[in-house]
Amino acid sequence: MNRKIGLLGLLLCAVLCRAQVTGVVLDDQGYPMIGANVYWAGTTVGVATGVDGDFTLMPVKGINRLVTSFVGFHNDTTVVTNRKPLTIVLVEETVLDEVTITERKMGVIKSRTSAFDTQTIGTEELCRAACCNLSEAFETNASVDVAYSDAATGAKQIRLLGLSGTYVQLLQENTPAIRGLAQPYGMEYIPGPWMSSIQVSKGTSSVINGYEATSGQINVELLKPQTQNPLSVNLMLNSELHAEANIMGGWQLIKDEHDHHHEHGEPHDHHHHEALYTGIMAHYQQGFITMDENKDGFADMPKSQNANLINRWFYRHGDYTFQALVRGLYDRRIGGQMADTIANPYRIDLNTWRVEGFLKNGYVFDDESGSSVAVIASVSYHDLRNRYGLRDWKANQLNAYLNAICQLNFEGGGLIDNDHRLSTGLSVNYAGPAGSDAGYLCRV
């Protein structure tokens, strides 16, 4: 009797074991998947795979579809037709090799950390304006107003906070640029394609770079040779037959050791970085016809011709940085009474030659704190040869500027732990006719 009962138990056990569904779950590389979910479709009956990716699952009456899932892999549905061990392979979901996230930069950025009311006009905002030069760059900006002060000569005047002219300081890369004889036409000497950004400070601004900023300060940042394209060409021709051409380029002459080591996965020493760049920006514009829309015999605006060339250098060696810029400019404007039938017409013929340049030297003592010292020198010579009717008018002006700045950053003490910055230095400025009595201004 006992023997019969034992045989019956073994037979029942064999039937139950054969009724179970067994198998293994592998990934597409053939490795077992631990913790994959295996369950009957439409039910909560399921198990998780073991350390070898194996599983054992009791059948559910009327259901023969077995679902296998794992995070990061496509679900698999297997139709079970018998009780043979299953081998289920899960395929990894498609993953992008590279994802690029792009963001559109803001055209105008207002600083929330500066002590002055400062906003930066970037290239995106400059592209919105019909910007052929600096004077036209503020067409979409309500803070600055530039208008013709004399249509006969084409002179323009800038207004900021209701004040104009000498009350607004105009800088080029934080060095005084448009002063004295250059003020009536100086904003047209900086072509739009040359500019990378403009910083506008409304109200009394810092005197670090000069003393003229009574109603505001405008600083123009030009394209840098280390970030310029090797070659860029910009051409323009409008309906009044006014043509402009710009050719720009920047090249690296000495490669930075940091870039070389980075490309080859080698260690590098920051203090031995060395790189040399040079860049050229050339501009030419000319008006081919005289405009006289009201037919009064006088040019509505002068016919102009302008040639402008800049060569700049950038050198870095460790914590020392050197920049140099040399610029030559010729500008001619012809206006006034244009009728050839008049015996002695009142003609306006304005001829300008200008040469300028700057040298910048900077050394950073501590990268973390930003403590540094800098010496900046700039010089410009402006020569005018004008004729108004029968009268000649000649003038020249020499501007020389030297600025030495030391900046220290340190942490504050007391109840509130703030970072503080101390800037101190000396500047000397000369402005006056070349070769005659000089006028100096020294500021500490």
PDB file of N, CA, C and O in Angstrom, residues 275-325:
ATOM      1  N   ALA A 275      50.259  80.863 -26.580  1.00  0.00           N
ATOM      2  CA  ALA A 275      49.465  80.936 -27.802  1.00  0.00           C
ATOM      3  C   ALA A 275      49.606  82.324 -28.400  1.00  0.00           C
ATOM      4  O   ALA A 275      49.701  83.325 -27.674  1.00  0.00           O
ATOM      5  N   LEU A 276      49.627  82.390 -29.717  1.00  0.00           N
ATOM      6  CA  LEU A 276      49.751  83.659 -30.439  1.00  0.00           C
ATOM      7  C   LEU A 276      48.725  83.666 -31.570  1.00  0.00           C
ATOM      8  O   LEU A 276      48.646  82.721 -32.360  1.00  0.00           O
ATOM      9  N   TYR A 277      47.947  84.745 -31.634  1.00  0.00           N
ATOM     10  CA  TYR A 277      46.931  84.912 -32.664  1.00  0.00           C
ATOM     11  C   TYR A 277      47.107  86.276 -33.318  1.00  0.00           C
ATOM     12  O   TYR A 277      47.594  87.229 -32.687  1.00  0.00           O
ATOM     13  N   THR A 278      46.679  86.372 -34.564  1.00  0.00           N
ATOM     14  CA  THR A 278      46.617  87.658 -35.239  1.00  0.00           C
ATOM     15  C   THR A 278      45.343  87.717 -36.074  1.00  0.00           C
ATOM     16  O   THR A 278      44.817  86.674 -36.494  1.00  0.00           O
ATOM     17  N   GLY A 279      44.831  88.916 -36.259  1.00  0.00           N
ATOM     18  CA  GLY A 279      43.589  89.083 -37.001  1.00  0.00           C
ATOM     19  C   GLY A 279      43.604  90.372 -37.799  1.00  0.00           C
ATOM     20  O   GLY A 279      44.305  91.337 -37.449  1.00  0.00           O
ATOM     21  N   ILE A 280      42.852  90.384 -38.893  1.00  0.00           N
ATOM     22  CA  ILE A 280      42.744  91.553 -39.763  1.00  0.00           C
ATOM     23  C   ILE A 280      41.269  91.834 -40.012  1.00  0.00           C
ATOM     24  O   ILE A 280      40.479  90.911 -40.230  1.00  0.00           O
ATOM     25  N   MET A 281      40.896  93.111 -39.968  1.00  0.00           N
ATOM     26  CA  MET A 281      39.555  93.552 -40.323  1.00  0.00           C
ATOM     27  C   MET A 281      39.688  94.728 -41.281  1.00  0.00           C
ATOM     28  O   MET A 281      40.288  95.747 -40.933  1.00  0.00           O
ATOM     29  N   ALA A 282      39.154  94.574 -42.483  1.00  0.00           N
ATOM     30  CA  ALA A 282      39.237  95.603 -43.518  1.00  0.00           C
ATOM     31  C   ALA A 282      37.832  96.022 -43.926  1.00  0.00           C
ATOM     32  O   ALA A 282      36.937  95.181 -44.069  1.00  0.00           O
ATOM     33  N   HIS A 283      37.648  97.326 -44.100  1.00  0.00           N
ATOM     34  CA  HIS A 283      36.331  97.876 -44.438  1.00  0.00           C
ATOM     35  C   HIS A 283      36.490  98.951 -45.503  1.00  0.00           C
ATOM     36  O   HIS A 283      37.410  99.776 -45.444  1.00  0.00           O
ATOM     37  N   TYR A 284      35.586  98.910 -46.487  1.00  0.00           N
ATOM     38  CA  TYR A 284      35.552  99.964 -47.495  1.00  0.00           C
ATOM     39  C   TYR A 284      34.098 100.248 -47.842  1.00  0.00           C
ATOM     40  O   TYR A 284      33.300  99.318 -48.030  1.00  0.00           O
ATOM     41  N   GLN A 285      33.746 101.518 -47.889  1.00  0.00           N
ATOM     42  CA  GLN A 285      32.394 101.907 -48.269  1.00  0.00           C
ATOM     43  C   GLN A 285      32.446 103.166 -49.113  1.00  0.00           C
ATOM     44  O   GLN A 285      33.310 104.026 -48.931  1.00  0.00           O
ATOM     45  N   GLN A 286      31.483 103.261 -50.049  1.00  0.00           N
ATOM     46  CA  GLN A 286      31.446 104.416 -50.936  1.00  0.00           C
ATOM     47  C   GLN A 286      30.032 104.637 -51.441  1.00  0.00           C
ATOM     48  O   GLN A 286      29.300 103.678 -51.724  1.00  0.00           O
ATOM     49  N   GLY A 287      29.642 105.908 -51.496  1.00  0.00           N
ATOM     50  CA  GLY A 287      28.381 106.291 -52.112  1.00  0.00           C
ATOM     51  C   GLY A 287      28.634 106.788 -53.518  1.00  0.00           C
ATOM     52  O   GLY A 287      29.492 107.651 -53.736  1.00  0.00           O
ATOM     53  N   PHE A 288      27.891 106.267 -54.491  1.00  0.00           N
ATOM     54  CA  PHE A 288      28.182 106.566 -55.889  1.00  0.00           C
ATOM     55  C   PHE A 288      27.312 107.679 -56.456  1.00  0.00           C
ATOM     56  O   PHE A 288      27.616 108.213 -57.524  1.00  0.00           O
ATOM     57  N   ILE A 289      26.213 108.017 -55.787  1.00  0.00           N
ATOM     58  CA  ILE A 289      25.349 109.074 -56.322  1.00  0.00           C
ATOM     59  C   ILE A 289      25.074 110.100 -55.227  1.00  0.00           C
ATOM     60  O   ILE A 289      25.163 109.806 -54.033  1.00  0.00           O
ATOM     61  N   THR A 290      24.743 111.311 -55.659  1.00  0.00           N
ATOM     62  CA  THR A 290      24.380 112.393 -54.738  1.00  0.00           C
ATOM     63  C   THR A 290      22.868 112.428 -54.580  1.00  0.00           C
ATOM     64  O   THR A 290      22.121 112.454 -55.562  1.00  0.00           O
ATOM     65  N   MET A 291      22.401 112.440 -53.346  1.00  0.00           N
ATOM     66  CA  MET A 291      20.968 112.439 -53.067  1.00  0.00           C
ATOM     67  C   MET A 291      20.465 113.870 -52.923  1.00  0.00           C
ATOM     68  O   MET A 291      21.022 114.660 -52.151  1.00  0.00           O
ATOM     69  N   ASP A 292      19.424 114.188 -53.661  1.00  0.00           N
ATOM     70  CA  ASP A 292      18.778 115.493 -53.577  1.00  0.00           C
ATOM     71  C   ASP A 292      17.287 115.298 -53.854  1.00  0.00           C
ATOM     72  O   ASP A 292      16.777 115.626 -54.931  1.00  0.00           O
ATOM     73  N   GLU A 293      16.591 114.750 -52.881  1.00  0.00           N
ATOM     74  CA  GLU A 293      15.187 114.395 -53.071  1.00  0.00           C
ATOM     75  C   GLU A 293      14.281 115.621 -53.192  1.00  0.00           C
ATOM     76  O   GLU A 293      13.261 115.588 -53.873  1.00  0.00           O
ATOM     77  N   ASN A 294      14.609 116.724 -52.513  1.00  0.00           N
ATOM     78  CA  ASN A 294      13.745 117.917 -52.575  1.00  0.00           C
ATOM     79  C   ASN A 294      14.139 118.868 -53.701  1.00  0.00           C
ATOM     80  O   ASN A 294      13.559 119.949 -53.838  1.00  0.00           O
ATOM     81  N   LYS A 295      15.139 118.509 -54.486  1.00  0.00           N
ATOM     82  CA  LYS A 295      15.508 119.264 -55.685  1.00  0.00           C
ATOM     83  C   LYS A 295      15.850 120.726 -55.391  1.00  0.00           C
ATOM     84  O   LYS A 295      15.506 121.636 -56.158  1.00  0.00           O
ATOM     85  N   ASP A 296      16.537 120.963 -54.270  1.00  0.00           N
ATOM     86  CA  ASP A 296      16.914 122.336 -53.947  1.00  0.00           C
ATOM     87  C   ASP A 296      18.347 122.650 -54.338  1.00  0.00           C
ATOM     88  O   ASP A 296      18.856 123.751 -54.064  1.00  0.00           O
ATOM     89  N   GLY A 297      19.023 121.692 -54.954  1.00  0.00           N
ATOM     90  CA  GLY A 297      20.390 121.926 -55.398  1.00  0.00           C
ATOM     91  C   GLY A 297      21.436 121.579 -54.367  1.00  0.00           C
ATOM     92  O   GLY A 297      22.631 121.611 -54.679  1.00  0.00           O
ATOM     93  N   PHE A 298      21.012 121.270 -53.115  1.00  0.00           N
ATOM     94  CA  PHE A 298      21.935 120.891 -52.058  1.00  0.00           C
ATOM     95  C   PHE A 298      21.790 119.393 -51.779  1.00  0.00           C
ATOM     96  O   PHE A 298      20.684 118.850 -51.767  1.00  0.00           O
ATOM     97  N   ALA A 299      22.896 118.757 -51.546  1.00  0.00           N
ATOM     98  CA  ALA A 299      22.880 117.329 -51.222  1.00  0.00           C
ATOM     99  C   ALA A 299      22.164 117.117 -49.890  1.00  0.00           C
ATOM    100  O   ALA A 299      22.417 117.837 -48.907  1.00  0.00           O
ATOM    101  N   ASP A 300      21.237 116.151 -49.877  1.00  0.00           N
ATOM    102  CA  ASP A 300      20.522 115.855 -48.632  1.00  0.00           C
ATOM    103  C   ASP A 300      21.462 115.278 -47.578  1.00  0.00           C
ATOM    104  O   ASP A 300      21.268 115.482 -46.384  1.00  0.00           O
ATOM    105  N   MET A 301      22.452 114.558 -48.005  1.00  0.00           N
ATOM    106  CA  MET A 301      23.503 114.054 -47.120  1.00  0.00           C
ATOM    107  C   MET A 301      24.752 113.885 -47.969  1.00  0.00           C
ATOM    108  O   MET A 301      24.666 113.664 -49.184  1.00  0.00           O
ATOM    109  N   PRO A 302      25.923 114.030 -47.370  1.00  0.00           N
ATOM    110  CA  PRO A 302      27.140 114.012 -48.186  1.00  0.00           C
ATOM    111  C   PRO A 302      27.402 112.655 -48.819  1.00  0.00           C
ATOM    112  O   PRO A 302      27.055 111.614 -48.261  1.00  0.00           O
ATOM    113  N   LYS A 303      28.007 112.685 -49.977  1.00  0.00           N
ATOM    114  CA  LYS A 303      28.486 111.458 -50.621  1.00  0.00           C
ATOM    115  C   LYS A 303      29.808 111.095 -49.955  1.00  0.00           C
ATOM    116  O   LYS A 303      30.706 111.945 -49.843  1.00  0.00           O
ATOM    117  N   SER A 304      29.926 109.849 -49.501  1.00  0.00           N
ATOM    118  CA  SER A 304      31.057 109.503 -48.643  1.00  0.00           C
ATOM    119  C   SER A 304      31.916 108.405 -49.252  1.00  0.00           C
ATOM    120  O   SER A 304      31.482 107.627 -50.108  1.00  0.00           O
ATOM    121  N   GLN A 305      33.140 108.345 -48.767  1.00  0.00           N
ATOM    122  CA  GLN A 305      34.091 107.292 -49.105  1.00  0.00           C
ATOM    123  C   GLN A 305      34.917 107.010 -47.857  1.00  0.00           C
ATOM    124  O   GLN A 305      35.403 107.943 -47.207  1.00  0.00           O
ATOM    125  N   ASN A 306      35.064 105.732 -47.511  1.00  0.00           N
ATOM    126  CA  ASN A 306      35.746 105.398 -46.263  1.00  0.00           C
ATOM    127  C   ASN A 306      36.548 104.114 -46.453  1.00  0.00           C
ATOM    128  O   ASN A 306      36.032 103.117 -46.968  1.00  0.00           O
ATOM    129  N   ALA A 307      37.825 104.163 -46.047  1.00  0.00           N
ATOM    130  CA  ALA A 307      38.692 102.977 -46.029  1.00  0.00           C
ATOM    131  C   ALA A 307      39.224 102.812 -44.615  1.00  0.00           C
ATOM    132  O   ALA A 307      39.731 103.775 -44.017  1.00  0.00           O
ATOM    133  N   ASN A 308      39.101 101.603 -44.082  1.00  0.00           N
ATOM    134  CA  ASN A 308      39.363 101.361 -42.660  1.00  0.00           C
ATOM    135  C   ASN A 308      40.059 100.011 -42.525  1.00  0.00           C
ATOM    136  O   ASN A 308      39.559  99.000 -43.037  1.00  0.00           O
ATOM    137  N   LEU A 309      41.197  99.965 -41.833  1.00  0.00           N
ATOM    138  CA  LEU A 309      41.951  98.716 -41.710  1.00  0.00           C
ATOM    139  C   LEU A 309      42.490  98.566 -40.295  1.00  0.00           C
ATOM    140  O   LEU A 309      43.044  99.516 -39.726  1.00  0.00           O
ATOM    141  N   ILE A 310      42.302  97.368 -39.725  1.00  0.00           N
ATOM    142  CA  ILE A 310      42.796  97.051 -38.387  1.00  0.00           C
ATOM    143  C   ILE A 310      43.603  95.760 -38.445  1.00  0.00           C
ATOM    144  O   ILE A 310      43.213  94.794 -39.104  1.00  0.00           O
ATOM    145  N   ASN A 311      44.734  95.769 -37.765  1.00  0.00           N
ATOM    146  CA  ASN A 311      45.498  94.545 -37.513  1.00  0.00           C
ATOM    147  C   ASN A 311      45.706  94.445 -36.006  1.00  0.00           C
ATOM    148  O   ASN A 311      46.160  95.407 -35.374  1.00  0.00           O
ATOM    149  N   ARG A 312      45.350  93.296 -35.448  1.00  0.00           N
ATOM    150  CA  ARG A 312      45.492  93.136 -34.001  1.00  0.00           C
ATOM    151  C   ARG A 312      46.161  91.807 -33.680  1.00  0.00           C
ATOM    152  O   ARG A 312      46.097  90.845 -34.451  1.00  0.00           O
ATOM    153  N   TRP A 313      46.780  91.769 -32.473  1.00  0.00           N
ATOM    154  CA  TRP A 313      47.538  90.606 -32.028  1.00  0.00           C
ATOM    155  C   TRP A 313      47.108  90.236 -30.613  1.00  0.00           C
ATOM    156  O   TRP A 313      46.761  91.112 -29.803  1.00  0.00           O
ATOM    157  N   PHE A 314      47.138  88.954 -30.353  1.00  0.00           N
ATOM    158  CA  PHE A 314      46.840  88.448 -29.013  1.00  0.00           C
ATOM    159  C   PHE A 314      47.883  87.386 -28.667  1.00  0.00           C
ATOM    160  O   PHE A 314      48.090  86.437 -29.422  1.00  0.00           O
ATOM    161  N   TYR A 315      48.542  87.580 -27.512  1.00  0.00           N
ATOM    162  CA  TYR A 315      49.571  86.637 -27.062  1.00  0.00           C
ATOM    163  C   TYR A 315      49.317  86.274 -25.605  1.00  0.00           C
ATOM    164  O   TYR A 315      49.036  87.151 -24.777  1.00  0.00           O
ATOM    165  N   ARG A 316      49.429  84.983 -25.308  1.00  0.00           N
ATOM    166  CA  ARG A 316      49.260  84.514 -23.932  1.00  0.00           C
ATOM    167  C   ARG A 316      50.373  83.529 -23.598  1.00  0.00           C
ATOM    168  O   ARG A 316      50.665  82.618 -24.375  1.00  0.00           O
ATOM    169  N   HIS A 317      50.969  83.734 -22.442  1.00  0.00           N
ATOM    170  CA  HIS A 317      51.981  82.808 -21.941  1.00  0.00           C
ATOM    171  C   HIS A 317      51.761  82.632 -20.440  1.00  0.00           C
ATOM    172  O   HIS A 317      52.079  83.520 -19.649  1.00  0.00           O
ATOM    173  N   GLY A 318      51.172  81.509 -20.083  1.00  0.00           N
ATOM    174  CA  GLY A 318      50.855  81.296 -18.681  1.00  0.00           C
ATOM    175  C   GLY A 318      49.836  82.294 -18.184  1.00  0.00           C
ATOM    176  O   GLY A 318      48.753  82.429 -18.752  1.00  0.00           O
ATOM    177  N   ASP A 319      50.191  83.048 -17.156  1.00  0.00           N
ATOM    178  CA  ASP A 319      49.286  84.034 -16.565  1.00  0.00           C
ATOM    179  C   ASP A 319      49.469  85.429 -17.164  1.00  0.00           C
ATOM    180  O   ASP A 319      48.822  86.381 -16.725  1.00  0.00           O
ATOM    181  N   TYR A 320      50.346  85.565 -18.155  1.00  0.00           N
ATOM    182  CA  TYR A 320      50.591  86.861 -18.800  1.00  0.00           C
ATOM    183  C   TYR A 320      49.827  86.931 -20.117  1.00  0.00           C
ATOM    184  O   TYR A 320      49.826  85.986 -20.909  1.00  0.00           O
ATOM    185  N   THR A 321      49.179  88.080 -20.358  1.00  0.00           N
ATOM    186  CA  THR A 321      48.417  88.290 -21.580  1.00  0.00           C
ATOM    187  C   THR A 321      48.821  89.632 -22.199  1.00  0.00           C
ATOM    188  O   THR A 321      48.943  90.634 -21.493  1.00  0.00           O
ATOM    189  N   PHE A 322      49.010  89.621 -23.514  1.00  0.00           N
ATOM    190  CA  PHE A 322      49.401  90.831 -24.240  1.00  0.00           C
ATOM    191  C   PHE A 322      48.475  90.994 -25.438  1.00  0.00           C
ATOM    192  O   PHE A 322      48.170  90.023 -26.143  1.00  0.00           O
ATOM    193  N   GLN A 323      48.011  92.234 -25.672  1.00  0.00           N
ATOM    194  CA  GLN A 323      47.195  92.547 -26.837  1.00  0.00           C
ATOM    195  C   GLN A 323      47.721  93.825 -27.479  1.00  0.00           C
ATOM    196  O   GLN A 323      48.153  94.747 -26.782  1.00  0.00           O
ATOM    197  N   ALA A 324      47.654  93.851 -28.804  1.00  0.00           N
ATOM    198  CA  ALA A 324      48.071  95.043 -29.548  1.00  0.00           C
ATOM    199  C   ALA A 324      47.119  95.243 -30.716  1.00  0.00           C
ATOM    200  O   ALA A 324      46.638  94.275 -31.316  1.00  0.00           O
ATOM    201  N   LEU A 325      46.851  96.528 -31.019  1.00  0.00           N
ATOM    202  CA  LEU A 325      45.966  96.877 -32.132  1.00  0.00           C
ATOM    203  C   LEU A 325      46.521  98.100 -32.834  1.00  0.00           C
ATOM    204  O   LEU A 325      46.919  99.078 -32.178  1.00  0.00           O
TER     205      LEU A 325
END
